[in-house]
Amino acid sequence: MTQVSLSSVLQERFADLQLLRYGVPGFERLPLRQKLLIFYLAEAALWGRDILWQQNCPCGLLLRRTLEAVYVNYDGPKDCADWQAFSVYMKRVWFSSGIHHHYSCLKFVPEFSRTFFLGEVEKLDASLLPLRADETPVQLAERLADIIFRPEVMPRRVNTADGADLLLTSSCNYYAEGITQAEAEAFYAGLKQKSDPCRPPMLGMNSRLERAADGTLCENVWRSGGLYGEAIDRICDALLQARPYAENERQQAVIDTLVSFYRSGDLRTFDEYCILWVQETEGEVDFTNGFIEVYGDPLGLKASWEGYVNIVDREATRRAKALSDNAQWFEDHSPVDPRFRKKECRGVSAKVISAAMLGGDLYPASAIGINLPNSNWIRAEHGSKSVTIANLTRAYNEAARGSGMRQEFVIDEATCRLLDTYGDLCDDLHTDLHECLGHGSGQLLPGVDADALRAYGSTIEEARADLFGLYYIADPKLVELGLLPDGEAYKSQYYSYLLNGLLTQMVRIEEGCQIEEAHMRNRALISRWTLARYPEAVGIVERDGKHFVAVYDYARLRQAFGELLAEVQRIKSEGDYEAARQLVEQYGVKLDARLHSEIRQRYRKLDIAPYKGFINPRYTLVHDAAGNITDVSITYDEAYDEQMLRYSRQYNGLKEF
Ligand code: ZN
């Protein structure tokens, strides 16, 4: 089965989550060598799973193993309300790789009773539980029940709220308990002073900050023989099994350098790996494996583990290539101050890919576009790789069709038709512009610290890339390049972007809460700034007690996006922390409680899950009678809980934690 049909895209649905299945187009037709490369890289993408669980929470694996033991061994009635609530909790914890919501970062509120949990754990044979020496199941159950049920224990995984000590109020496991934000910032400021200012390594990226016996701070590095070394060794084994099937010598060098980084933990080696990885553009199979994104650290230094494997989508790649071939034209015509433009725009490679395996922080919730590496100097000197993950986008689009969102929230029939006609195409193109050109555009002024925007850096960076895409999607150049059919198409993107930023993205946020996540802050910032500054172009109107986005002048909107792009680029280029703070705090954080409540109510009636994630395909080696590998099969029949439990058994990377 190559294509996953519409009926099988939609899988299990619970809480605010919907699981989807994605197909890997063309896998069966690949030569055996490429199939084996994918197989072993996929193994490497799964072996780091336990690392992420420990990064997200100091007791992540302890909780997972205990909850799974209850889930697998429960033999009471299945219609018991406590059991049903427990099953949903288990599935949510799997989805988040921890006990906090993957998006809001707030701890889940369990809907089963403490008594039920204690009773089920105490029933289990001690050999099934991750007990400490001398600990009884009762003691373990009490210890975990405090974490699960007491709201004041670990309430939030990542806290980015202005004003508080971000480390003391975040429960992620990147800093040992008791280390303050000021201490950590001073520690890394000290390291930064000693490091190369022109080509700074990603300081702090691959370690947990801890306090030594004498009270000083020190890094416990994630490497072979160090913290998480056991899982890292298994990742290296899988990478080395993939190596003989690499498509070219550079791909082999990428694997070798990554393994060497995993063994030493040396950040210089990581930079070498990134450079080799950017330069390797010939292979059809590609992968990322390691400590990559920093959204899980309130200080934006420590990177969560992720792994993914992909294969090129040749058809869609042609579209992205048309953009990157013209990268310099886009840079030269951008509305930003010429001082902030890149004089030579190079290395923006553009490839559309299909995901073949998602792991770590990309599983089950995944990004649909990836732009790496994150190091600014490597991006400036060597460029970056930008990819759009076409098969995941396709699965999202199929799931969205017929959901009723458009009928409820789009202002009129004509706008609905606009979105039906151009929506999918423009969404893809905006993602391409964001990833292939937006993130790669612009430059910092000499001497500006890349981390100057601190906690606001991620939001501003996403806003910059989105604005670049919004500004250019309306440019006649895209019609000229054959990427859009006509000058009307961009309007669908403008409408749907503002609708999302002003109204519909609120459905993902619990009432009483504010916007926390960087991409959501960015979309609110852009939309609400535009609403405030360009009332002649866009407004919010009320009809029969319901609010709608009304666009009055699409051409003016383009001017608005251009103006804000220029300002956001200035903030980034000059490292203007105060301006970033004001922009984000003024437009990107707070919600209007009445509007929020109305939107949530209208949305609830549609009964759609706001968050989606993916079930991976399963790859299996096929042997002949003599034991030779003759093929790699791909199957799409594993259920969500089966997959999670299999991963826990099969990729049990950290026995000690
Ligand atoms: Zn982005």
XYZ file of N, CA, C and O in Angstrom, residues 391-553:
652
model
N 4.183 15.226 2.522
C 3.189 14.187 2.846
C 2.472 14.480 4.159
O 1.330 14.079 4.349
N 3.110 15.220 5.073
C 2.427 15.592 6.318
C 1.391 16.678 6.033
O 0.269 16.638 6.538
N 1.778 17.667 5.198
C 0.836 18.717 4.818
C -0.385 18.112 4.137
O -1.528 18.496 4.406
N -0.133 17.156 3.263
C -1.224 16.489 2.560
C -2.186 15.826 3.557
O -3.398 15.931 3.427
N -1.622 15.157 4.543
C -2.469 14.494 5.541
C -3.301 15.520 6.317
O -4.490 15.323 6.557
N -2.675 16.650 6.672
C -3.413 17.720 7.365
C -4.567 18.218 6.505
O -5.684 18.390 6.969
N -4.260 18.499 5.237
C -5.283 19.051 4.353
C -6.457 18.092 4.193
O -7.610 18.504 4.187
N -6.134 16.818 4.048
C -7.212 15.840 3.894
C -8.075 15.782 5.149
O -9.295 15.660 5.076
N -7.419 15.872 6.302
C -8.162 15.809 7.558
C -9.047 17.047 7.735
O -10.129 16.984 8.311
N -8.576 18.191 7.213
C -9.298 19.454 7.420
C -10.532 19.573 6.537
O -11.493 20.252 6.888
N -10.486 18.907 5.383
C -11.596 19.026 4.439
C -12.908 18.570 5.088
O -12.991 17.538 5.720
N -13.906 19.360 4.961
C -15.191 18.935 5.502
C -15.316 19.074 7.005
O -16.210 18.522 7.606
N -14.401 19.816 7.633
C -14.455 19.942 9.090
C -15.516 20.945 9.552
O -15.876 20.975 10.711
N -15.981 21.811 8.638
C -16.987 22.795 9.014
C -16.411 24.129 9.482
O -17.144 25.076 9.734
N -15.080 24.224 9.590
C -14.429 25.461 10.044
C -14.762 26.640 9.133
O -15.083 27.723 9.596
N -14.644 26.405 7.829
C -14.858 27.514 6.898
C -16.276 28.044 6.979
O -16.485 29.251 7.037
N -17.236 27.137 7.004
C -18.637 27.566 7.051
C -18.897 28.399 8.304
O -19.638 29.368 8.269
N -18.238 28.048 9.416
C -18.493 28.745 10.673
C -17.765 30.084 10.764
O -18.308 31.053 11.268
N -16.523 30.141 10.307
C -15.704 31.319 10.621
C -15.429 32.264 9.449
O -15.046 33.400 9.659
N -15.583 31.794 8.212
C -15.280 32.677 7.080
C -16.488 33.581 6.820
O -17.633 33.126 6.877
N -16.213 34.861 6.524
C -17.261 35.883 6.558
C -18.368 35.702 5.530
O -19.520 35.966 5.818
N -18.026 35.264 4.321
C -19.083 35.138 3.305
C -18.735 34.057 2.278
O -17.639 33.522 2.264
N -19.701 33.794 1.410
C -19.569 32.765 0.381
C -18.396 33.032 -0.556
O -17.644 32.122 -0.903
N -18.275 34.301 -0.961
C -17.229 34.631 -1.937
C -15.851 34.316 -1.358
O -14.974 33.786 -2.048
N -15.657 34.640 -0.073
C -14.359 34.365 0.556
C -14.152 32.856 0.703
O -13.051 32.353 0.519
N -15.225 32.130 1.016
C -15.135 30.657 1.074
C -14.670 30.106 -0.268
O -13.810 29.221 -0.318
N -15.234 30.635 -1.340
C -14.839 30.153 -2.675
C -13.376 30.470 -2.953
O -12.647 29.663 -3.512
N -12.960 31.669 -2.517
C -11.558 32.055 -2.683
C -10.648 31.027 -1.997
O -9.658 30.563 -2.568
N -11.002 30.650 -0.770
C -10.182 29.696 -0.020
C -10.250 28.303 -0.652
O -9.246 27.592 -0.696
N -11.426 27.922 -1.138
C -11.531 26.611 -1.790
C -10.655 26.542 -3.034
O -10.035 25.530 -3.320
N -10.645 27.649 -3.780
C -9.903 27.651 -5.040
C -8.396 27.676 -4.818
O -7.656 26.937 -5.460
N -7.934 28.539 -3.911
C -6.493 28.776 -3.819
C -5.861 28.342 -2.500
O -4.636 28.403 -2.349
N -6.675 27.952 -1.527
C -6.182 27.753 -0.162
C -4.999 26.808 -0.033
O -3.949 27.179 0.499
N -5.137 25.573 -0.541
C -4.066 24.582 -0.388
C -2.780 25.039 -1.064
O -1.697 24.958 -0.498
N -2.927 25.537 -2.299
C -1.767 25.974 -3.068
C -1.029 27.091 -2.335
O 0.202 27.074 -2.198
N -1.779 28.080 -1.839
C -1.145 29.225 -1.181
C -0.556 28.852 0.179
O 0.472 29.396 0.571
N -1.182 27.924 0.863
C -0.602 27.456 2.132
C 0.768 26.838 1.894
O 1.741 27.133 2.592
N 0.837 25.965 0.907
C 2.124 25.336 0.562
C 3.153 26.397 0.195
O 4.294 26.350 0.636
N 2.715 27.353 -0.619
C 3.652 28.360 -1.104
C 4.120 29.269 0.037
O 5.294 29.637 0.111
N 3.215 29.605 0.947
C 3.623 30.439 2.078
C 4.630 29.701 2.954
O 5.613 30.281 3.405
N 4.395 28.408 3.157
C 5.376 27.622 3.916
C 6.724 27.610 3.193
O 7.777 27.767 3.811
N 6.708 27.454 1.873
C 7.966 27.479 1.102
C 8.676 28.815 1.263
O 9.888 28.876 1.460
N 7.919 29.909 1.138
C 8.525 31.239 1.248
C 9.118 31.436 2.645
O 10.223 31.960 2.794
N 8.381 31.010 3.661
C 8.831 31.114 5.047
C 10.143 30.351 5.241
O 11.115 30.893 5.757
N 10.148 29.100 4.790
C 11.303 28.238 5.060
C 12.466 28.486 4.096
O 13.618 28.545 4.519
N 12.174 28.590 2.785
C 13.253 28.670 1.792
C 13.887 30.042 1.743
O 15.067 30.174 1.451
N 13.085 31.094 1.976
C 13.613 32.448 1.829
C 13.574 33.237 3.138
O 14.523 33.909 3.487
N 12.468 33.155 3.863
C 12.256 34.021 5.030
C 13.338 33.878 6.084
O 14.001 34.858 6.440
N 13.531 32.678 6.580
C 14.529 32.486 7.632
C 15.940 32.790 7.136
O 16.799 33.200 7.903
N 16.177 32.555 5.849
C 17.537 32.745 5.323
C 17.826 34.183 4.939
O 18.956 34.519 4.598
N 16.829 35.062 4.988
C 17.039 36.429 4.508
C 17.629 37.308 5.613
O 17.625 36.935 6.782
N 18.109 38.477 5.200
C 18.553 39.483 6.166
C 19.869 39.165 6.836
O 20.395 38.055 6.722
N 20.430 40.173 7.496
C 21.672 39.957 8.238
C 21.717 40.820 9.499
O 21.063 41.853 9.585
N 22.501 40.361 10.471
C 22.718 41.139 11.692
C 23.753 42.219 11.384
O 24.656 42.002 10.585
N 23.644 43.381 12.012
C 24.695 44.382 11.880
C 25.942 43.848 12.581
O 25.834 43.067 13.533
N 27.130 44.278 12.133
C 28.359 43.770 12.764
C 28.332 44.016 14.278
O 27.906 45.082 14.730
N 28.739 43.004 15.045
C 28.830 43.167 16.491
C 27.534 42.894 17.243
O 27.521 42.900 18.472
N 26.431 42.640 16.517
C 25.169 42.381 17.214
C 25.126 40.917 17.658
O 25.396 40.010 16.882
N 24.803 40.735 18.923
C 24.733 39.403 19.507
C 23.487 38.682 18.970
O 22.387 39.202 19.039
N 23.692 37.475 18.439
C 22.571 36.721 17.862
C 21.500 36.382 18.904
O 20.348 36.156 18.564
N 21.897 36.372 20.177
C 20.925 36.042 21.226
C 20.377 37.284 21.930
O 19.780 37.190 22.993
N 20.576 38.461 21.323
C 20.230 39.709 22.010
C 18.750 39.797 22.360
O 18.374 40.457 23.327
N 17.897 39.146 21.589
C 16.456 39.271 21.835
C 15.966 38.278 22.881
O 14.781 38.257 23.226
N 16.895 37.439 23.351
C 16.626 36.468 24.428
C 15.253 35.782 24.297
O 14.960 35.189 23.288
N 14.412 35.904 25.331
C 13.141 35.158 25.341
C 12.221 35.552 24.182
O 11.310 34.811 23.845
N 12.444 36.699 23.549
C 11.598 37.124 22.435
C 12.171 36.713 21.084
O 11.558 36.933 20.040
N 13.367 36.126 21.090
C 14.071 35.808 19.843
C 13.287 34.879 18.932
O 13.180 35.124 17.725
N 12.709 33.810 19.491
C 12.002 32.837 18.645
C 10.779 33.470 17.983
O 10.528 33.263 16.803
N 10.023 34.239 18.750
C 8.821 34.872 18.191
C 9.184 35.850 17.075
O 8.564 35.854 16.006
N 10.192 36.669 17.330
C 10.595 37.654 16.323
C 11.111 36.956 15.067
O 10.805 37.353 13.940
N 11.860 35.869 15.246
C 12.392 35.154 14.089
C 11.256 34.532 13.262
O 11.264 34.593 12.033
N 10.281 33.951 13.921
C 9.150 33.375 13.180
C 8.356 34.475 12.481
O 7.888 34.291 11.356
N 8.200 35.629 13.146
C 7.465 36.742 12.536
C 8.185 37.229 11.278
O 7.565 37.520 10.252
N 9.499 37.279 11.366
C 10.302 37.722 10.228
C 10.057 36.795 9.024
O 9.811 37.249 7.906
N 10.108 35.496 9.262
C 9.938 34.535 8.165
C 8.505 34.568 7.622
O 8.289 34.536 6.410
N 7.514 34.666 8.512
C 6.118 34.734 8.058
C 5.861 36.003 7.248
O 5.182 35.967 6.222
N 6.402 37.133 7.726
C 6.174 38.402 7.032
C 6.827 38.406 5.656
O 6.274 38.943 4.692
N 7.989 37.806 5.578
C 8.658 37.700 4.279
C 7.729 36.958 3.310
O 7.526 37.372 2.169
N 7.150 35.873 3.790
C 6.225 35.085 2.973
C 4.962 35.863 2.620
O 4.498 35.841 1.484
N 4.400 36.584 3.587
C 3.172 37.344 3.338
C 3.425 38.475 2.342
O 2.615 38.740 1.460
N 4.558 39.126 2.503
C 4.860 40.230 1.601
C 5.004 39.717 0.162
O 4.447 40.272 -0.776
N 5.719 38.617 0.002
C 6.034 38.162 -1.350
C 4.964 37.318 -2.002
O 4.947 37.176 -3.222
N 4.062 36.743 -1.221
C 3.051 35.902 -1.876
C 2.149 36.759 -2.765
O 1.536 36.258 -3.705
N 2.131 38.077 -2.503
C 1.330 38.979 -3.335
C 2.139 39.585 -4.480
O 1.644 40.442 -5.207
N 3.366 39.165 -4.631
C 4.218 39.787 -5.652
C 3.941 39.155 -7.023
O 3.869 37.930 -7.134
N 3.812 40.006 -8.066
C 3.586 39.468 -9.416
C 4.684 38.487 -9.848
O 4.469 37.654 -10.719
N 5.853 38.589 -9.186
C 6.961 37.689 -9.513
C 6.529 36.215 -9.398
O 6.998 35.367 -10.150
N 5.656 35.907 -8.449
C 5.260 34.512 -8.245
C 4.392 33.997 -9.394
O 4.465 32.826 -9.755
N 3.594 34.900 -9.975
C 2.812 34.518 -11.154
C 3.764 34.343 -12.330
O 3.688 33.362 -13.077
N 4.698 35.274 -12.434
C 5.709 35.222 -13.490
C 6.507 33.913 -13.432
O 6.820 33.302 -14.450
N 6.826 33.459 -12.207
C 7.592 32.218 -12.054
C 6.718 30.969 -12.231
O 7.203 29.844 -12.148
N 5.432 31.185 -12.450
C 4.536 30.042 -12.660
C 4.123 29.349 -11.370
O 3.632 28.226 -11.394
N 4.332 30.024 -10.227
C 4.011 29.392 -8.950
C 2.572 29.660 -8.519
O 2.017 28.924 -7.720
N 2.015 30.741 -9.028
C 0.608 31.038 -8.760
C -0.077 31.286 -10.104
O 0.545 31.835 -11.015
N -1.354 30.911 -10.220
C -2.034 31.032 -11.512
C -2.380 32.476 -11.875
O -2.429 32.816 -13.046
N -2.619 33.341 -10.867
C -3.061 34.703 -11.166
C -2.866 35.623 -9.963
O -2.423 35.183 -8.901
N -3.215 36.896 -10.163
C -3.024 37.906 -9.128
C -4.089 37.902 -8.040
O -4.082 38.759 -7.158
N -5.029 36.980 -8.097
C -6.069 36.874 -7.076
C -5.661 35.913 -5.955
O -6.117 36.032 -4.820
N -4.849 34.928 -6.302
C -4.593 33.785 -5.417
C -4.114 34.219 -4.028
O -4.576 33.685 -3.012
N -3.201 35.198 -3.973
C -2.600 35.583 -2.687
C -3.649 36.004 -1.658
O -3.431 35.888 -0.449
N -4.788 36.498 -2.158
C -5.821 36.984 -1.231
C -6.299 35.873 -0.301
O -6.656 36.120 0.848
N -6.290 34.642 -0.796
C -6.739 33.533 0.057
C -5.791 33.383 1.245
O -6.213 33.118 2.363
N -4.494 33.566 1.007
C -3.529 33.449 2.100
C -3.679 34.608 3.092
O -3.596 34.413 4.300
N -3.905 35.814 2.572
C -4.071 36.968 3.454
C -5.287 36.765 4.357
O -5.243 37.002 5.559
N -6.381 36.311 3.746
C -7.582 36.124 4.562
C -7.362 35.032 5.603
O -7.628 35.214 6.787
N -6.849 33.884 5.166
C -6.754 32.771 6.118
C -5.693 33.054 7.192
O -5.853 32.641 8.337
N -4.653 33.799 6.845
C -3.642 34.137 7.852
C -4.240 35.029 8.946
O -4.063 34.775 10.144
N -4.965 36.058 8.527
C -5.552 36.994 9.504
C -6.653 36.324 10.316
O -6.784 36.551 11.519
N -7.426 35.471 9.648
C -8.476 34.742 10.361
C -7.856 33.904 11.481
O -8.331 33.895 12.616
N -6.780 33.233 11.146
C -6.098 32.398 12.133
C -5.486 33.244 13.250
O -5.688 32.991 14.435
N -4.753 34.286 12.867
C -4.043 35.109 13.847
C -4.981 35.907 14.746
O -4.699 36.114 15.920
N -6.115 36.363 14.177
C -7.029 37.207 14.962
C -8.056 36.387 15.727
O -8.461 36.768 16.816
N -8.498 35.284 15.135
C -9.584 34.539 15.777
C -9.274 33.061 16.012
O -9.198 32.615 17.155
N -9.134 32.299 14.952
C -9.268 30.850 15.121
C -8.122 30.190 15.884
O -8.325 29.135 16.465
N -6.916 30.775 15.891
C -5.865 30.083 16.641
C -6.157 30.088 18.156
O -5.622 29.290 18.905
N -7.054 30.987 18.576
C -7.426 31.038 19.997
C -8.069 29.744 20.472
O -8.100 29.476 21.666
N -8.620 28.958 19.543
C -9.297 27.734 19.978
C -8.313 26.791 20.672
O -8.711 25.942 21.453
N -7.032 26.957 20.395
C -6.044 26.055 20.980
C -5.666 26.440 22.405
O -4.887 25.745 23.046
N -6.138 27.582 22.875
C -5.704 28.054 24.184
C -6.847 27.950 25.187
O -7.973 28.342 24.892
N -6.542 27.412 26.341
C -7.541 27.273 27.400
C -8.007 28.656 27.842
O -7.211 29.605 27.875
N -9.290 28.736 28.223
C -9.784 30.026 28.680
C -9.055 30.454 29.954
O -8.738 29.622 30.799
N -8.774 31.757 30.047
C -8.037 32.265 31.195
C -6.532 32.266 30.975
O -5.796 32.840 31.761
N -6.063 31.606 29.917
C -4.617 31.562 29.650
C -4.258 32.562 28.564
O -5.114 33.104 27.882
N -2.949 32.787 28.431
C -2.460 33.693 27.404
C -1.688 32.918 26.357
O -1.484 31.718 26.489
N -1.232 33.630 25.332
C -0.486 32.950 24.259
C 0.964 32.753 24.717
O 1.618 33.698 25.142
N 1.436 31.514 24.629
C 2.791 31.211 25.099
C 3.720 30.804 23.955
O 4.889 31.159 23.934
N 3.220 30.019 23.027
C 4.071 29.371 22.042
C 4.540 30.379 20.996
O 3.777 31.242 20.553
N 5.807 30.255 20.570
C 6.427 31.267 19.713
C 5.715 31.461 18.374
O 5.506 32.595 17.938
N 5.324 30.373 17.703
C 4.664 30.533 16.405
C 3.289 31.194 16.559
O 2.893 32.016 15.739
N 2.599 30.861 17.634
C 1.282 31.467 17.861
C 1.421 32.933 18.240
O 0.643 33.781 17.800
N 2.417 33.231 19.050
C 2.664 34.642 19.404
C 2.949 35.448 18.143
O 2.486 36.573 17.982
N 3.743 34.835 17.266
C 4.114 35.522 16.036
C 2.873 35.821 15.188
O 2.702 36.935 14.694
N 1.985 34.846 15.051
C 0.802 35.053 14.209
C -0.133 36.095 14.824
O -0.721 36.907 14.102
N -0.245 36.089 16.156
C -1.071 37.100 16.819
C -0.448 38.479 16.639
O -1.129 39.460 16.340
N 0.867 38.533 16.801
C 1.586 39.802 16.681
C 1.334 40.433 15.311
O 0.938 41.594 15.207
N 1.553 39.665 14.263
C 1.403 40.205 12.903
C -0.051 40.639 12.666
O -0.322 41.746 12.198
N -0.998 39.778 13.011
C -2.396 40.061 12.696
C -2.920 41.248 13.491
O -3.609 42.118 12.962
N -2.587 41.294 14.794
C -3.162 42.353 15.626
C -2.471 43.692 15.420
O -3.089 44.743 15.556
N -1.191 43.642 15.078
C -0.511 44.893 14.719
C -1.183 45.475 13.483
O -1.472 46.667 13.401
N -1.455 44.607 12.492
C -2.076 45.059 11.246
C -3.485 45.608 11.504
O -3.859 46.654 10.971
N -4.230 44.907 12.339
C -5.576 45.361 12.687
C -5.542 46.745 13.347
O -6.360 47.616 13.051
N -4.564 46.960 14.236
C -4.473 48.229 14.954
C -3.996 49.361 14.046
O -4.485 50.489 14.137
N -3.039 49.065 13.187
C -2.427 50.132 12.387
C -3.108 50.375 11.047
O -2.948 51.429 10.460
N -3.786 49.384 10.506
C -4.388 49.525 9.176
C -5.889 49.209 9.221
O -6.346 48.297 8.544
N -6.658 49.995 9.998
C -8.101 49.712 10.104
C -8.824 49.861 8.763
O -9.907 49.318 8.598
N -8.222 50.578 7.827
C -8.881 50.718 6.513
C -8.695 49.459 5.657
O -9.350 49.285 4.644
N -7.791 48.560 6.097
C -7.523 47.350 5.309
C -8.200 46.118 5.890
O -8.628 45.231 5.156
N -8.262 46.044 7.231
C -8.857 44.866 7.857
C -9.589 45.263 9.144
O -9.147 46.162 9.860
N -10.691 44.607 9.407
C -11.434 44.876 10.638
C -12.072 43.599 11.165
O -12.039 42.553 10.511
N -12.596 43.709 12.386
C -13.383 42.609 12.928
C -14.816 43.113 13.047
O -15.048 44.161 13.654
N -15.756 42.414 12.424
C -17.146 42.862 12.449
C -18.011 41.853 13.195
O -17.663 40.679 13.282
N -19.124 42.353 13.730
C -20.014 41.479 14.481
C -21.316 41.283 13.713
O -21.891 42.243 13.196
N -21.741 40.019 13.622
C -23.028 39.732 12.984
C -23.754 38.718 13.837
O -23.233 37.627 14.058
N -24.925 39.080 14.285
C -25.734 38.187 15.131
C -24.921 37.619 16.291
O -24.957 36.408 16.549
N -24.143 38.470 16.920
C -23.378 38.033 18.084
C -22.113 37.245 17.765
O -21.410 36.821 18.665
N -21.813 37.066 16.464
C -20.586 36.355 16.100
C -19.609 37.326 15.433
O -20.018 38.178 14.642
N -18.334 37.159 15.743
C -17.316 38.036 15.154
C -16.662 37.386 13.942
O -16.410 36.179 13.936
N -16.401 38.221 12.934
C -15.772 37.755 11.692
C -14.653 38.707 11.286
O -14.705 39.898 11.595
N -13.670 38.168 10.567
C -12.631 39.014 9.999
C -13.130 39.524 8.650
O -13.597 38.732 7.825
N -13.046 40.847 8.464
C -13.428 41.438 7.180
C -12.207 42.123 6.571
O -11.597 42.967 7.215
N -11.860 41.744 5.367
C -10.762 42.422 4.677
C -11.372 43.410 3.691
O -12.230 43.056 2.895
N -10.935 44.685 3.803
C -11.483 45.728 2.937
C -10.566 46.038 1.762
O -10.995 46.515 0.739
N -9.277 45.829 1.971
C -8.333 46.279 0.948
C -7.092 45.388 0.986
O -6.208 45.558 1.830
